[in-house]
């Protein structure tokens, strides 16, 4: 008991020492800058494009929580993103739920799915863990394809009503919906930041770096891995549920394996294991998809080239390189 108590205390101490005054001040300024950009963004850019970036940035942040801080590589995160998207769209269109309830229900489904899949996947490590998550995600994809009464099959769920927030504020206008999406994104970012810098986050990092040693100190590694898996799936579900309301659509693309690949790409390009890297990665990838759409299928080739260049020239990702230059964790 004494060892466990002292270890908990040391984990708390690491959490505090890791963010010294200079780093804490830098992070606080970055959060203020992000909030300022969110306020200005809908007036200088197309609101729907910005909302798409925010949804995928939250998705990438959720994935980074699992891989960057939990050390668990999942090739099936599209399952939680896509299924939450379907549930949110279905309940909003067929049950007439208000957007906030539809999003919450979709997020809850993502959490439950994460709990079930995580309990199965964490029994294995490394490439076996990754393959199990991919196989489970493919099961979700085929379920979505074979249940047209729920998912709409190949057509998806279209014309999803945005409804009224709290039954009062109409979200039909893009800018009105934008403020809800911005609030969800900012709330998700702050929650992830708090998780990372909490004693729980420090233990997850310890398990990531040296699982046998963490177990020898008395920590139940599988429980921590399952918890971080569920948290990641929940936030991925929140991103997917919000995306369905924004685009008024849930489709097979949301649960296809390529979606899992895209979120891996966003995370690695932005900076794995950094707080703000996935946001930059999402901006880069979504902007490429949007502004290079005229290239058709060649967009994926361009993405592949950029990914290869990132791996060869700066393995830490864009934000990782910047963090290395300023000698502060970002």
mmCIF file of C-alpha atoms in Angstrom:
data_model
loop_
_atom_site.group_PDB
_atom_site.id
_atom_site.type_symbol
_atom_site.label_atom_id
_atom_site.label_comp_id
_atom_site.label_asym_id
_atom_site.label_seq_id
_atom_site.Cartn_x
_atom_site.Cartn_y
_atom_site.Cartn_z
ATOM 1 C CA UNK A 1 0.000 0.000 0.000
ATOM 2 C CA UNK A 2 2.826 2.380 0.830
ATOM 3 C CA UNK A 3 4.467 1.734 -2.527
ATOM 4 C CA UNK A 4 1.213 2.372 -4.387
ATOM 5 C CA UNK A 5 0.563 5.572 -2.474
ATOM 6 C CA UNK A 6 4.077 6.836 -3.091
ATOM 7 C CA UNK A 7 3.781 5.942 -6.771
ATOM 8 C CA UNK A 8 0.487 7.830 -7.064
ATOM 9 C CA UNK A 9 2.120 10.807 -5.407
ATOM 10 C CA UNK A 10 5.075 10.611 -7.760
ATOM 11 C CA UNK A 11 2.719 10.420 -10.762
ATOM 12 C CA UNK A 12 0.997 13.582 -9.560
ATOM 13 C CA UNK A 13 4.386 15.194 -9.091
ATOM 14 C CA UNK A 14 5.429 14.300 -12.637
ATOM 15 C CA UNK A 15 2.165 15.751 -13.954
ATOM 16 C CA UNK A 16 2.930 19.031 -12.229
ATOM 17 C CA UNK A 17 6.637 19.170 -13.017
ATOM 18 C CA UNK A 18 6.080 18.278 -16.676
ATOM 19 C CA UNK A 19 4.191 21.511 -17.175
ATOM 20 C CA UNK A 20 6.457 24.154 -15.653
ATOM 21 C CA UNK A 21 5.496 27.818 -15.546
ATOM 22 C CA UNK A 22 6.880 28.571 -19.007
ATOM 23 C CA UNK A 23 5.182 25.579 -20.626
ATOM 24 C CA UNK A 24 1.898 26.228 -18.825
ATOM 25 C CA UNK A 25 1.983 29.849 -19.967
ATOM 26 C CA UNK A 26 2.702 28.782 -23.546
ATOM 27 C CA UNK A 27 -0.162 26.293 -23.526
ATOM 28 C CA UNK A 28 -2.519 28.871 -22.035
ATOM 29 C CA UNK A 29 -1.596 31.339 -24.776
ATOM 30 C CA UNK A 30 -2.150 28.672 -27.426
ATOM 31 C CA UNK A 31 -5.602 27.922 -26.052
ATOM 32 C CA UNK A 32 -6.425 31.632 -26.126
ATOM 33 C CA UNK A 33 -5.152 31.819 -29.714
ATOM 34 C CA UNK A 34 -7.273 28.820 -30.739
ATOM 35 C CA UNK A 35 -10.352 30.381 -29.114
ATOM 36 C CA UNK A 36 -9.663 33.660 -30.948
ATOM 37 C CA UNK A 37 -9.310 31.834 -34.278
ATOM 38 C CA UNK A 38 -12.583 30.001 -33.639
ATOM 39 C CA UNK A 39 -14.354 33.313 -33.069
ATOM 40 C CA UNK A 40 -13.006 34.857 -36.281
ATOM 41 C CA UNK A 41 -13.069 31.756 -38.529
ATOM 42 C CA UNK A 42 -16.750 31.751 -39.648
ATOM 43 C CA UNK A 43 -16.408 35.354 -40.857
ATOM 44 C CA UNK A 44 -13.334 34.772 -43.013
ATOM 45 C CA UNK A 45 -13.889 31.184 -44.201
ATOM 46 C CA UNK A 46 -16.774 28.996 -45.325
ATOM 47 C CA UNK A 47 -18.410 27.862 -42.046
ATOM 48 C CA UNK A 48 -19.142 24.314 -43.273
ATOM 49 C CA UNK A 49 -15.479 23.826 -44.204
ATOM 50 C CA UNK A 50 -14.361 25.061 -40.786
ATOM 51 C CA UNK A 51 -16.880 22.757 -39.078
ATOM 52 C CA UNK A 52 -15.532 19.817 -41.082
ATOM 53 C CA UNK A 53 -12.014 20.666 -39.921
ATOM 54 C CA UNK A 54 -13.179 20.873 -36.299
ATOM 55 C CA UNK A 55 -14.983 17.512 -36.448
ATOM 56 C CA UNK A 56 -11.972 15.743 -37.916
ATOM 57 C CA UNK A 57 -9.581 17.570 -35.600
ATOM 58 C CA UNK A 58 -11.561 16.232 -32.635
ATOM 59 C CA UNK A 59 -11.481 12.768 -34.214
ATOM 60 C CA UNK A 60 -7.695 12.998 -34.616
ATOM 61 C CA UNK A 61 -7.306 14.243 -31.031
ATOM 62 C CA UNK A 62 -9.284 11.235 -29.809
ATOM 63 C CA UNK A 63 -7.105 8.853 -31.808
ATOM 64 C CA UNK A 64 -3.940 10.565 -30.585
ATOM 65 C CA UNK A 65 -5.088 10.059 -26.993
ATOM 66 C CA UNK A 66 -5.069 6.308 -27.615
ATOM 67 C CA UNK A 67 -1.905 5.993 -29.706
ATOM 68 C CA UNK A 68 0.194 8.939 -28.578
ATOM 69 C CA UNK A 69 -0.443 8.593 -24.850
ATOM 70 C CA UNK A 70 -1.733 5.041 -24.491
ATOM 71 C CA UNK A 71 0.646 3.438 -26.965
ATOM 72 C CA UNK A 72 -2.182 1.478 -28.600
ATOM 73 C CA UNK A 73 -2.379 1.510 -32.408
ATOM 74 C CA UNK A 74 -5.962 1.063 -33.571
ATOM 75 C CA UNK A 75 -6.795 0.507 -37.245
ATOM 76 C CA UNK A 76 -10.525 0.513 -36.514
ATOM 77 C CA UNK A 77 -11.419 3.908 -35.082
ATOM 78 C CA UNK A 78 -13.823 4.481 -37.959
ATOM 79 C CA UNK A 79 -16.182 2.053 -36.197
ATOM 80 C CA UNK A 80 -16.883 4.476 -33.331
ATOM 81 C CA UNK A 81 -16.846 7.565 -35.534
ATOM 82 C CA UNK A 82 -19.164 6.011 -38.118
ATOM 83 C CA UNK A 83 -21.593 4.208 -35.841
ATOM 84 C CA UNK A 84 -22.062 7.338 -33.737
ATOM 85 C CA UNK A 85 -22.706 9.202 -36.979
ATOM 86 C CA UNK A 86 -25.413 6.707 -37.977
ATOM 87 C CA UNK A 87 -27.093 6.779 -34.570
ATOM 88 C CA UNK A 88 -27.054 10.573 -34.418
ATOM 89 C CA UNK A 89 -28.488 10.869 -37.939
ATOM 90 C CA UNK A 90 -31.120 8.153 -37.418
ATOM 91 C CA UNK A 91 -32.414 9.504 -34.107
ATOM 92 C CA UNK A 92 -32.513 13.073 -35.397
ATOM 93 C CA UNK A 93 -34.382 12.116 -38.578
ATOM 94 C CA UNK A 94 -36.666 9.257 -37.502
ATOM 95 C CA UNK A 95 -37.114 9.910 -33.789
ATOM 96 C CA UNK A 96 -37.193 13.675 -34.060
ATOM 97 C CA UNK A 97 -34.627 14.199 -31.295
ATOM 98 C CA UNK A 98 -33.116 17.634 -30.833
ATOM 99 C CA UNK A 99 -29.509 17.905 -32.117
ATOM 100 C CA UNK A 100 -27.896 17.897 -28.675
ATOM 101 C CA UNK A 101 -29.750 14.704 -27.684
ATOM 102 C CA UNK A 102 -28.926 13.028 -31.007
ATOM 103 C CA UNK A 103 -25.244 13.892 -30.559
ATOM 104 C CA UNK A 104 -25.225 12.666 -26.964
ATOM 105 C CA UNK A 105 -26.894 9.384 -27.926
ATOM 106 C CA UNK A 106 -24.442 8.854 -30.767
ATOM 107 C CA UNK A 107 -21.545 9.564 -28.390
ATOM 108 C CA UNK A 108 -22.937 7.067 -25.877
ATOM 109 C CA UNK A 109 -23.134 4.370 -28.562
ATOM 110 C CA UNK A 110 -19.507 5.094 -29.468
ATOM 111 C CA UNK A 111 -18.573 4.657 -25.792
ATOM 112 C CA UNK A 112 -20.425 1.342 -25.465
ATOM 113 C CA UNK A 113 -18.917 0.043 -28.684
ATOM 114 C CA UNK A 114 -15.491 1.123 -27.443
ATOM 115 C CA UNK A 115 -16.024 -0.716 -24.170
ATOM 116 C CA UNK A 116 -16.993 -3.965 -25.904
ATOM 117 C CA UNK A 117 -14.319 -3.822 -28.607
ATOM 118 C CA UNK A 118 -11.675 -2.579 -26.192
ATOM 119 C CA UNK A 119 -12.323 -5.433 -23.758
ATOM 120 C CA UNK A 120 -11.664 -7.855 -26.625
ATOM 121 C CA UNK A 121 -8.720 -6.052 -28.223
ATOM 122 C CA UNK A 122 -6.542 -5.294 -25.176
ATOM 123 C CA UNK A 123 -6.030 -9.014 -24.626
ATOM 124 C CA UNK A 124 -3.371 -8.755 -27.343
ATOM 125 C CA UNK A 125 -0.521 -6.329 -28.011
ATOM 126 C CA UNK A 126 1.285 -4.780 -30.964
ATOM 127 C CA UNK A 127 0.278 -5.797 -34.468
ATOM 128 C CA UNK A 128 -2.205 -8.351 -33.107
ATOM 129 C CA UNK A 129 -4.048 -5.585 -31.261
ATOM 130 C CA UNK A 130 -4.125 -3.481 -34.426
ATOM 131 C CA UNK A 131 -5.445 -6.364 -36.542
ATOM 132 C CA UNK A 132 -8.188 -7.148 -34.017
ATOM 133 C CA UNK A 133 -9.392 -3.535 -34.061
ATOM 134 C CA UNK A 134 -9.386 -3.589 -37.863
ATOM 135 C CA UNK A 135 -11.374 -6.844 -37.961
ATOM 136 C CA UNK A 136 -13.945 -5.525 -35.500
ATOM 137 C CA UNK A 137 -14.285 -2.306 -37.500
ATOM 138 C CA UNK A 138 -14.879 -4.305 -40.668
ATOM 139 C CA UNK A 139 -17.670 -6.159 -38.870
ATOM 140 C CA UNK A 140 -19.277 -2.774 -38.171
ATOM 141 C CA UNK A 141 -18.870 -1.836 -41.834
ATOM 142 C CA UNK A 142 -20.594 -4.996 -43.085
ATOM 143 C CA UNK A 143 -23.328 -4.573 -40.483
ATOM 144 C CA UNK A 144 -23.924 -1.066 -41.814
ATOM 145 C CA UNK A 145 -23.970 -2.361 -45.386
ATOM 146 C CA UNK A 146 -26.413 -5.195 -44.649
ATOM 147 C CA UNK A 147 -28.955 -3.256 -42.544
ATOM 148 C CA UNK A 148 -30.447 -0.707 -44.952
ATOM 149 C CA UNK A 149 -33.509 -0.182 -42.732
ATOM 150 C CA UNK A 150 -31.243 1.416 -40.142
ATOM 151 C CA UNK A 151 -28.277 2.769 -42.106
ATOM 152 C CA UNK A 152 -29.813 3.268 -45.531
ATOM 153 C CA UNK A 153 -27.291 0.839 -46.999
ATOM 154 C CA UNK A 154 -25.229 2.297 -49.831
ATOM 155 C CA UNK A 155 -27.382 5.455 -49.850
ATOM 156 C CA UNK A 156 -26.744 6.253 -46.200
ATOM 157 C CA UNK A 157 -29.035 8.448 -44.107
ATOM 158 C CA UNK A 158 -29.632 11.649 -46.029
ATOM 159 C CA UNK A 159 -31.446 14.921 -45.361
ATOM 160 C CA UNK A 160 -30.865 14.745 -41.615
ATOM 161 C CA UNK A 161 -32.630 17.700 -39.965
ATOM 162 C CA UNK A 162 -30.417 19.985 -37.933
ATOM 163 C CA UNK A 163 -33.353 20.890 -35.706
ATOM 164 C CA UNK A 164 -33.316 23.399 -32.891
ATOM 165 C CA UNK A 165 -30.736 23.477 -30.120
ATOM 166 C CA UNK A 166 -32.530 22.908 -26.788
ATOM 167 C CA UNK A 167 -35.726 23.211 -28.803
ATOM 168 C CA UNK A 168 -35.200 26.982 -29.044
ATOM 169 C CA UNK A 169 -32.368 27.989 -31.393
ATOM 170 C CA UNK A 170 -32.646 26.908 -35.026
ATOM 171 C CA UNK A 171 -29.441 25.421 -36.417
ATOM 172 C CA UNK A 172 -30.545 25.637 -40.038
ATOM 173 C CA UNK A 173 -28.158 28.562 -40.520
ATOM 174 C CA UNK A 174 -24.541 27.453 -40.899
ATOM 175 C CA UNK A 175 -23.179 30.097 -38.552
ATOM 176 C CA UNK A 176 -25.651 29.234 -35.820
ATOM 177 C CA UNK A 177 -24.569 25.581 -35.992
ATOM 178 C CA UNK A 178 -20.928 26.632 -36.121
ATOM 179 C CA UNK A 179 -20.968 27.984 -32.572
ATOM 180 C CA UNK A 180 -22.260 24.653 -31.257
ATOM 181 C CA UNK A 181 -19.578 22.728 -33.160
ATOM 182 C CA UNK A 182 -16.869 25.143 -31.971
ATOM 183 C CA UNK A 183 -18.009 24.709 -28.372
ATOM 184 C CA UNK A 184 -17.973 20.902 -28.711
ATOM 185 C CA UNK A 185 -14.489 20.981 -30.213
ATOM 186 C CA UNK A 186 -13.102 23.329 -27.568
ATOM 187 C CA UNK A 187 -14.686 21.263 -24.789
ATOM 188 C CA UNK A 188 -13.202 18.070 -26.233
ATOM 189 C CA UNK A 189 -9.753 19.661 -26.566
ATOM 190 C CA UNK A 190 -9.770 20.907 -22.964
ATOM 191 C CA UNK A 191 -10.968 17.520 -21.708
ATOM 192 C CA UNK A 192 -8.186 15.696 -23.551
ATOM 193 C CA UNK A 193 -5.617 18.177 -22.249
ATOM 194 C CA UNK A 194 -6.836 17.573 -18.694
ATOM 195 C CA UNK A 195 -6.732 13.796 -19.155
ATOM 196 C CA UNK A 196 -3.184 13.914 -20.506
ATOM 197 C CA UNK A 197 -1.886 16.032 -17.617
ATOM 198 C CA UNK A 198 -3.706 14.158 -14.868
ATOM 199 C CA UNK A 199 -2.211 11.336 -12.754
ATOM 200 C CA UNK A 200 -4.276 8.949 -14.897
ATOM 201 C CA UNK A 201 -2.554 10.313 -17.999
ATOM 202 C CA UNK A 202 0.859 9.915 -16.416
ATOM 203 C CA UNK A 203 0.159 6.273 -15.583
ATOM 204 C CA UNK A 204 -0.976 5.688 -19.182
ATOM 205 C CA UNK A 205 2.334 7.125 -20.395
ATOM 206 C CA UNK A 206 4.212 4.888 -17.960
ATOM 207 C CA UNK A 207 2.383 1.828 -19.285
ATOM 208 C CA UNK A 208 3.088 2.966 -22.850
ATOM 209 C CA UNK A 209 6.816 3.323 -22.148
ATOM 210 C CA UNK A 210 7.363 0.282 -19.923
ATOM 211 C CA UNK A 211 4.334 -1.870 -19.203
ATOM 212 C CA UNK A 212 6.138 -4.594 -17.170
ATOM 213 C CA UNK A 213 7.591 -1.964 -14.831
ATOM 214 C CA UNK A 214 4.191 -0.284 -14.392
ATOM 215 C CA UNK A 215 2.679 -3.659 -13.516
ATOM 216 C CA UNK A 216 5.480 -4.297 -11.023
ATOM 217 C CA UNK A 217 4.559 -1.026 -9.302
ATOM 218 C CA UNK A 218 1.049 -2.333 -8.723
ATOM 219 C CA UNK A 219 -0.886 -0.779 -11.586
ATOM 220 C CA UNK A 220 -3.458 -2.883 -13.411
ATOM 221 C CA UNK A 221 -2.294 -2.108 -16.922
ATOM 222 C CA UNK A 222 -5.246 -3.680 -18.728
ATOM 223 C CA UNK A 223 -7.730 -1.565 -16.774
ATOM 224 C CA UNK A 224 -5.875 1.623 -17.668
ATOM 225 C CA UNK A 225 -5.615 0.590 -21.311
ATOM 226 C CA UNK A 226 -9.323 -0.194 -21.417
ATOM 227 C CA UNK A 227 -10.175 3.163 -19.834
ATOM 228 C CA UNK A 228 -8.092 5.141 -22.311
ATOM 229 C CA UNK A 229 -9.546 3.045 -25.151
ATOM 230 C CA UNK A 230 -13.104 3.859 -24.064
ATOM 231 C CA UNK A 231 -12.291 7.555 -23.626
ATOM 232 C CA UNK A 232 -10.804 7.651 -27.116
ATOM 233 C CA UNK A 233 -13.798 5.823 -28.634
ATOM 234 C CA UNK A 234 -16.212 8.154 -26.825
ATOM 235 C CA UNK A 235 -14.543 11.283 -28.179
ATOM 236 C CA UNK A 236 -14.335 9.731 -31.651
ATOM 237 C CA UNK A 237 -18.078 9.054 -31.362
ATOM 238 C CA UNK A 238 -18.666 12.675 -30.356
ATOM 239 C CA UNK A 239 -16.829 13.804 -33.493
ATOM 240 C CA UNK A 240 -18.815 11.432 -35.720
ATOM 241 C CA UNK A 241 -22.178 12.336 -34.194
ATOM 242 C CA UNK A 242 -21.458 16.046 -34.630
ATOM 243 C CA UNK A 243 -20.317 15.522 -38.212
ATOM 244 C CA UNK A 244 -23.641 13.834 -39.092
ATOM 245 C CA UNK A 245 -25.581 16.904 -37.948
ATOM 246 C CA UNK A 246 -23.217 19.291 -39.756
ATOM 247 C CA UNK A 247 -23.411 17.542 -43.139
ATOM 248 C CA UNK A 248 -26.941 16.182 -42.586
ATOM 249 C CA UNK A 249 -25.602 12.847 -43.773
ATOM 250 C CA UNK A 250 -24.283 9.543 -42.440
ATOM 251 C CA UNK A 251 -22.786 7.176 -45.012
ATOM 252 C CA UNK A 252 -20.677 4.054 -45.432
ATOM 253 C CA UNK A 253 -17.626 6.264 -45.875
ATOM 254 C CA UNK A 254 -17.803 7.036 -42.160
ATOM 255 C CA UNK A 255 -17.291 3.380 -41.200
ATOM 256 C CA UNK A 256 -15.002 2.303 -44.043
ATOM 257 C CA UNK A 257 -11.392 1.336 -43.280
ATOM 258 C CA UNK A 258 -10.062 4.335 -45.219
ATOM 259 C CA UNK A 259 -11.522 6.614 -42.539
ATOM 260 C CA UNK A 260 -9.372 4.844 -39.959
ATOM 261 C CA UNK A 261 -6.388 5.378 -42.259
ATOM 262 C CA UNK A 262 -7.116 9.077 -42.631
ATOM 263 C CA UNK A 263 -7.160 9.708 -38.899
ATOM 264 C CA UNK A 264 -3.809 7.898 -38.555
ATOM 265 C CA UNK A 265 -2.435 10.132 -41.318
ATOM 266 C CA UNK A 266 -3.743 13.293 -39.641
ATOM 267 C CA UNK A 267 -2.152 12.338 -36.349
ATOM 268 C CA UNK A 268 1.240 11.445 -37.801
ATOM 269 C CA UNK A 269 1.435 14.496 -40.068
ATOM 270 C CA UNK A 270 0.517 16.847 -37.220
ATOM 271 C CA UNK A 271 2.643 15.195 -34.575
ATOM 272 C CA UNK A 272 2.064 11.974 -32.646
ATOM 273 C CA UNK A 273 2.044 12.398 -28.890
ATOM 274 C CA UNK A 274 1.572 16.176 -29.033
ATOM 275 C CA UNK A 275 -1.482 18.018 -27.750
ATOM 276 C CA UNK A 276 -1.948 20.331 -30.712
ATOM 277 C CA UNK A 277 -0.437 18.217 -33.503
ATOM 278 C CA UNK A 278 -3.625 16.373 -34.535
ATOM 279 C CA UNK A 279 -5.369 19.727 -35.042
ATOM 280 C CA UNK A 280 -2.691 20.843 -37.514
ATOM 281 C CA UNK A 281 -2.749 17.452 -39.202
ATOM 282 C CA UNK A 282 -6.534 17.625 -39.628
ATOM 283 C CA UNK A 283 -6.283 21.111 -41.131
ATOM 284 C CA UNK A 284 -3.657 19.948 -43.632
ATOM 285 C CA UNK A 285 -5.478 16.781 -44.742
ATOM 286 C CA UNK A 286 -8.985 18.296 -44.892
ATOM 287 C CA UNK A 287 -7.670 21.358 -46.757
ATOM 288 C CA UNK A 288 -5.962 19.082 -49.279
ATOM 289 C CA UNK A 289 -9.138 17.077 -49.811
ATOM 290 C CA UNK A 290 -11.138 20.263 -50.249
ATOM 291 C CA UNK A 291 -8.846 22.365 -52.433
ATOM 292 C CA UNK A 292 -7.368 19.523 -54.473
ATOM 293 C CA UNK A 293 -10.742 17.885 -55.169
ATOM 294 C CA UNK A 294 -10.373 18.711 -58.872
ATOM 295 C CA UNK A 295 -7.559 16.149 -59.036
ATOM 296 C CA UNK A 296 -10.045 13.353 -58.364
ATOM 297 C CA UNK A 297 -8.438 10.092 -57.285
ATOM 298 C CA UNK A 298 -5.017 11.733 -57.494
ATOM 299 C CA UNK A 299 -5.721 13.391 -54.135
ATOM 300 C CA UNK A 300 -4.856 10.120 -52.407
ATOM 301 C CA UNK A 301 -1.560 10.004 -54.319
ATOM 302 C CA UNK A 302 -0.715 13.525 -53.154
ATOM 303 C CA UNK A 303 -1.607 12.533 -49.591
ATOM 304 C CA UNK A 304 0.693 9.530 -49.865
ATOM 305 C CA UNK A 305 3.575 11.687 -51.118
ATOM 306 C CA UNK A 306 3.113 14.171 -48.274
ATOM 307 C CA UNK A 307 2.979 11.335 -45.751
ATOM 308 C CA UNK A 308 6.213 9.833 -47.096
ATOM 309 C CA UNK A 309 7.912 13.233 -46.980
ATOM 310 C CA UNK A 310 6.748 13.758 -43.405
ATOM 311 C CA UNK A 311 8.118 10.379 -42.346
ATOM 312 C CA UNK A 312 11.447 10.951 -44.090
ATOM 313 C CA UNK A 313 12.039 14.630 -43.265
ATOM 314 C CA UNK A 314 10.404 15.146 -39.867
ATOM 315 C CA UNK A 315 9.257 12.024 -38.099
ATOM 316 C CA UNK A 316 7.971 14.050 -35.160
ATOM 317 C CA UNK A 317 5.307 15.675 -37.363
ATOM 318 C CA UNK A 318 4.777 19.375 -37.993
ATOM 319 C CA UNK A 319 4.065 20.348 -34.394
ATOM 320 C CA UNK A 320 6.670 17.881 -33.144
ATOM 321 C CA UNK A 321 9.365 19.685 -35.125
ATOM 322 C CA UNK A 322 8.186 23.044 -33.806
ATOM 323 C CA UNK A 323 8.177 21.700 -30.239
ATOM 324 C CA UNK A 324 11.721 20.455 -30.725
ATOM 325 C CA UNK A 325 12.797 23.869 -31.990
ATOM 326 C CA UNK A 326 11.250 25.823 -29.102
ATOM 327 C CA UNK A 327 12.226 23.088 -26.602
ATOM 328 C CA UNK A 328 8.736 23.049 -25.117
ATOM 329 C CA UNK A 329 6.158 20.234 -25.252
ATOM 330 C CA UNK A 330 3.257 21.114 -27.525
#
